[in-house]
JSON list of C-alpha atoms in Angstrom, two decimals:
[
{"chain": "S", "resi": 1, "resn": "MET", "atom": "CA", "xyz": [-0.06, -34.05, 0.32]},
{"chain": "S", "resi": 2, "resn": "ALA", "atom": "CA", "xyz": [-0.04, -30.80, 1.75]},
{"chain": "S", "resi": 3, "resn": "THR", "atom": "CA", "xyz": [-0.24, -27.63, -0.33]},
{"chain": "S", "resi": 4, "resn": "LEU", "atom": "CA", "xyz": [1.98, -24.74, -0.94]},
{"chain": "S", "resi": 5, "resn": "GLY", "atom": "CA", "xyz": [-0.68, -22.60, 0.77]},
{"chain": "S", "resi": 6, "resn": "GLU", "atom": "CA", "xyz": [-1.10, -25.21, 4.24]},
{"chain": "S", "resi": 7, "resn": "ARG", "atom": "CA", "xyz": [2.74, -25.45, 4.33]},
{"chain": "S", "resi": 8, "resn": "ILE", "atom": "CA", "xyz": [2.86, -21.58, 4.22]},
{"chain": "S", "resi": 9, "resn": "LYS", "atom": "CA", "xyz": [0.34, -21.20, 6.92]},
{"chain": "S", "resi": 10, "resn": "GLN", "atom": "CA", "xyz": [2.18, -23.78, 8.94]},
{"chain": "S", "resi": 11, "resn": "LEU", "atom": "CA", "xyz": [5.52, -22.36, 8.89]},
{"chain": "S", "resi": 12, "resn": "ARG", "atom": "CA", "xyz": [3.56, -19.03, 9.66]},
{"chain": "S", "resi": 13, "resn": "LEU", "atom": "CA", "xyz": [1.59, -20.81, 12.65]},
{"chain": "S", "resi": 14, "resn": "GLU", "atom": "CA", "xyz": [4.78, -22.55, 13.80]},
{"chain": "S", "resi": 15, "resn": "HIS", "atom": "CA", "xyz": [6.80, -19.60, 14.45]},
{"chain": "S", "resi": 16, "resn": "GLU", "atom": "CA", "xyz": [4.02, -17.41, 15.42]},
{"chain": "S", "resi": 17, "resn": "LEU", "atom": "CA", "xyz": [3.73, -14.87, 13.14]},
{"chain": "S", "resi": 18, "resn": "THR", "atom": "CA", "xyz": [0.72, -13.22, 11.97]},
{"chain": "S", "resi": 19, "resn": "GLN", "atom": "CA", "xyz": [0.03, -13.01, 8.13]},
{"chain": "S", "resi": 20, "resn": "GLU", "atom": "CA", "xyz": [1.04, -9.34, 8.28]},
{"chain": "S", "resi": 21, "resn": "GLU", "atom": "CA", "xyz": [4.55, -9.73, 10.07]},
{"chain": "S", "resi": 22, "resn": "PHE", "atom": "CA", "xyz": [5.09, -13.22, 7.67]},
{"chain": "S", "resi": 23, "resn": "GLY", "atom": "CA", "xyz": [4.38, -10.55, 4.77]},
{"chain": "S", "resi": 24, "resn": "LYS", "atom": "CA", "xyz": [6.87, -8.05, 5.85]},
{"chain": "S", "resi": 25, "resn": "LEU", "atom": "CA", "xyz": [9.41, -10.66, 6.10]},
{"chain": "S", "resi": 26, "resn": "PHE", "atom": "CA", "xyz": [8.87, -11.08, 2.24]},
{"chain": "S", "resi": 27, "resn": "GLY", "atom": "CA", "xyz": [7.98, -7.86, 1.13]},
{"chain": "S", "resi": 28, "resn": "VAL", "atom": "CA", "xyz": [4.07, -8.94, 0.35]},
{"chain": "S", "resi": 29, "resn": "THR", "atom": "CA", "xyz": [1.10, -7.71, 1.95]},
{"chain": "S", "resi": 30, "resn": "LYS", "atom": "CA", "xyz": [-1.23, -9.78, 5.07]},
{"chain": "S", "resi": 31, "resn": "TYR", "atom": "CA", "xyz": [-3.88, -9.96, 1.73]},
{"chain": "S", "resi": 32, "resn": "SER", "atom": "CA", "xyz": [-1.26, -11.83, -0.16]},
{"chain": "S", "resi": 33, "resn": "VAL", "atom": "CA", "xyz": [-0.16, -14.00, 2.43]},
{"chain": "S", "resi": 34, "resn": "SER", "atom": "CA", "xyz": [-4.03, -14.41, 3.19]},
{"chain": "S", "resi": 35, "resn": "LEU", "atom": "CA", "xyz": [-4.44, -15.50, -1.38]},
{"chain": "S", "resi": 36, "resn": "TYR", "atom": "CA", "xyz": [-1.44, -17.94, -1.01]},
{"chain": "S", "resi": 37, "resn": "GLU", "atom": "CA", "xyz": [-2.55, -20.01, 2.50]},
{"chain": "S", "resi": 38, "resn": "SER", "atom": "CA", "xyz": [-5.90, -20.29, 0.93]},
{"chain": "S", "resi": 39, "resn": "ASN", "atom": "CA", "xyz": [-4.25, -21.49, -2.33]},
{"chain": "S", "resi": 40, "resn": "LYS", "atom": "CA", "xyz": [-6.00, -18.50, -4.02]},
{"chain": "S", "resi": 41, "resn": "SER", "atom": "CA", "xyz": [-2.51, -17.40, -5.69]},
{"chain": "S", "resi": 42, "resn": "SER", "atom": "CA", "xyz": [0.85, -18.71, -5.48]},
{"chain": "S", "resi": 43, "resn": "PRO", "atom": "CA", "xyz": [4.22, -16.81, -4.82]},
{"chain": "S", "resi": 44, "resn": "SER", "atom": "CA", "xyz": [6.41, -16.03, -7.73]},
{"chain": "S", "resi": 45, "resn": "ASP", "atom": "CA", "xyz": [9.46, -18.08, -7.42]},
{"chain": "S", "resi": 46, "resn": "GLU", "atom": "CA", "xyz": [11.65, -15.66, -5.63]},
{"chain": "S", "resi": 47, "resn": "ILE", "atom": "CA", "xyz": [9.46, -15.63, -2.58]},
{"chain": "S", "resi": 48, "resn": "LYS", "atom": "CA", "xyz": [9.01, -19.24, -2.68]},
{"chain": "S", "resi": 49, "resn": "LYS", "atom": "CA", "xyz": [13.14, -19.36, -2.60]},
{"chain": "S", "resi": 50, "resn": "LYS", "atom": "CA", "xyz": [12.90, -16.60, 0.29]},
{"chain": "S", "resi": 51, "resn": "ILE", "atom": "CA", "xyz": [10.64, -18.49, 2.17]},
{"chain": "S", "resi": 52, "resn": "ALA", "atom": "CA", "xyz": [12.50, -22.15, 2.13]},
{"chain": "S", "resi": 53, "resn": "GLU", "atom": "CA", "xyz": [15.74, -19.99, 3.20]},
{"chain": "S", "resi": 54, "resn": "HIS", "atom": "CA", "xyz": [14.48, -17.96, 5.77]},
{"chain": "S", "resi": 55, "resn": "PHE", "atom": "CA", "xyz": [12.48, -21.02, 7.32]},
{"chain": "S", "resi": 56, "resn": "ASN", "atom": "CA", "xyz": [15.60, -23.25, 6.63]},
{"chain": "S", "resi": 57, "resn": "VAL", "atom": "CA", "xyz": [13.02, -25.86, 4.45]},
{"chain": "S", "resi": 58, "resn": "SER", "atom": "CA", "xyz": [13.54, -27.18, 1.54]},
{"chain": "S", "resi": 59, "resn": "LEU", "atom": "CA", "xyz": [11.55, -26.12, -1.95]},
{"chain": "S", "resi": 60, "resn": "ASP", "atom": "CA", "xyz": [10.42, -29.66, -2.50]},
{"chain": "S", "resi": 61, "resn": "TRP", "atom": "CA", "xyz": [8.79, -29.63, 1.56]},
{"chain": "S", "resi": 62, "resn": "LEU", "atom": "CA", "xyz": [7.49, -26.10, 0.91]},
{"chain": "S", "resi": 63, "resn": "MET", "atom": "CA", "xyz": [5.78, -27.31, -2.62]},
{"chain": "S", "resi": 64, "resn": "GLY", "atom": "CA", "xyz": [4.56, -30.14, -0.78]},
{"chain": "S", "resi": 65, "resn": "ARG", "atom": "CA", "xyz": [6.69, -33.17, -2.47]},
{"chain": "S", "resi": 66, "resn": "THR", "atom": "CA", "xyz": [8.19, -34.45, 0.47]},
{"chain": "S", "resi": 67, "resn": "PHE", "atom": "CA", "xyz": [7.05, -35.06, 4.38]},
{"chain": "S", "resi": 68, "resn": "GLY", "atom": "CA", "xyz": [10.78, -33.95, 5.86]},
{"chain": "S", "resi": 69, "resn": "THR", "atom": "CA", "xyz": [11.12, -29.84, 6.40]},
{"chain": "S", "resi": 70, "resn": "ILE", "atom": "CA", "xyz": [15.20, -30.75, 6.16]},
{"chain": "S", "resi": 71, "resn": "SER", "atom": "CA", "xyz": [17.14, -28.82, 3.80]},
{"chain": "S", "resi": 72, "resn": "ILE", "atom": "CA", "xyz": [20.50, -29.76, 1.88]},
{"chain": "S", "resi": 73, "resn": "ARG", "atom": "CA", "xyz": [22.08, -26.37, 3.69]},
{"chain": "S", "resi": 74, "resn": "LYS", "atom": "CA", "xyz": [20.91, -27.90, 6.96]},
{"chain": "S", "resi": 75, "resn": "ILE", "atom": "CA", "xyz": [22.41, -31.13, 6.13]},
{"chain": "S", "resi": 76, "resn": "LEU", "atom": "CA", "xyz": [25.56, -29.78, 5.02]},
{"chain": "S", "resi": 77, "resn": "SER", "atom": "CA", "xyz": [25.85, -27.49, 7.49]},
{"chain": "S", "resi": 78, "resn": "ASN", "atom": "CA", "xyz": [26.06, -30.38, 10.11]},
{"chain": "S", "resi": 79, "resn": "ARG", "atom": "CA", "xyz": [28.97, -32.06, 8.72]}
]
């Protein structure tokens, strides 16, 4: 299964963001993003929630617990 760092990097690249641009979205430095992506550090729970909300993915997916990216908010908004 994918790691949190791999999922963060995947989101960043899919949205064509540099580490600096990604970091600015969440109030962290480029260096912090680099550490997240290399699994040397983990974002706070609050930052994880912000990432999931911003990219409309579930926390379970972000944490590498599921394969699908769909979030409950996305399911409910389609009703």
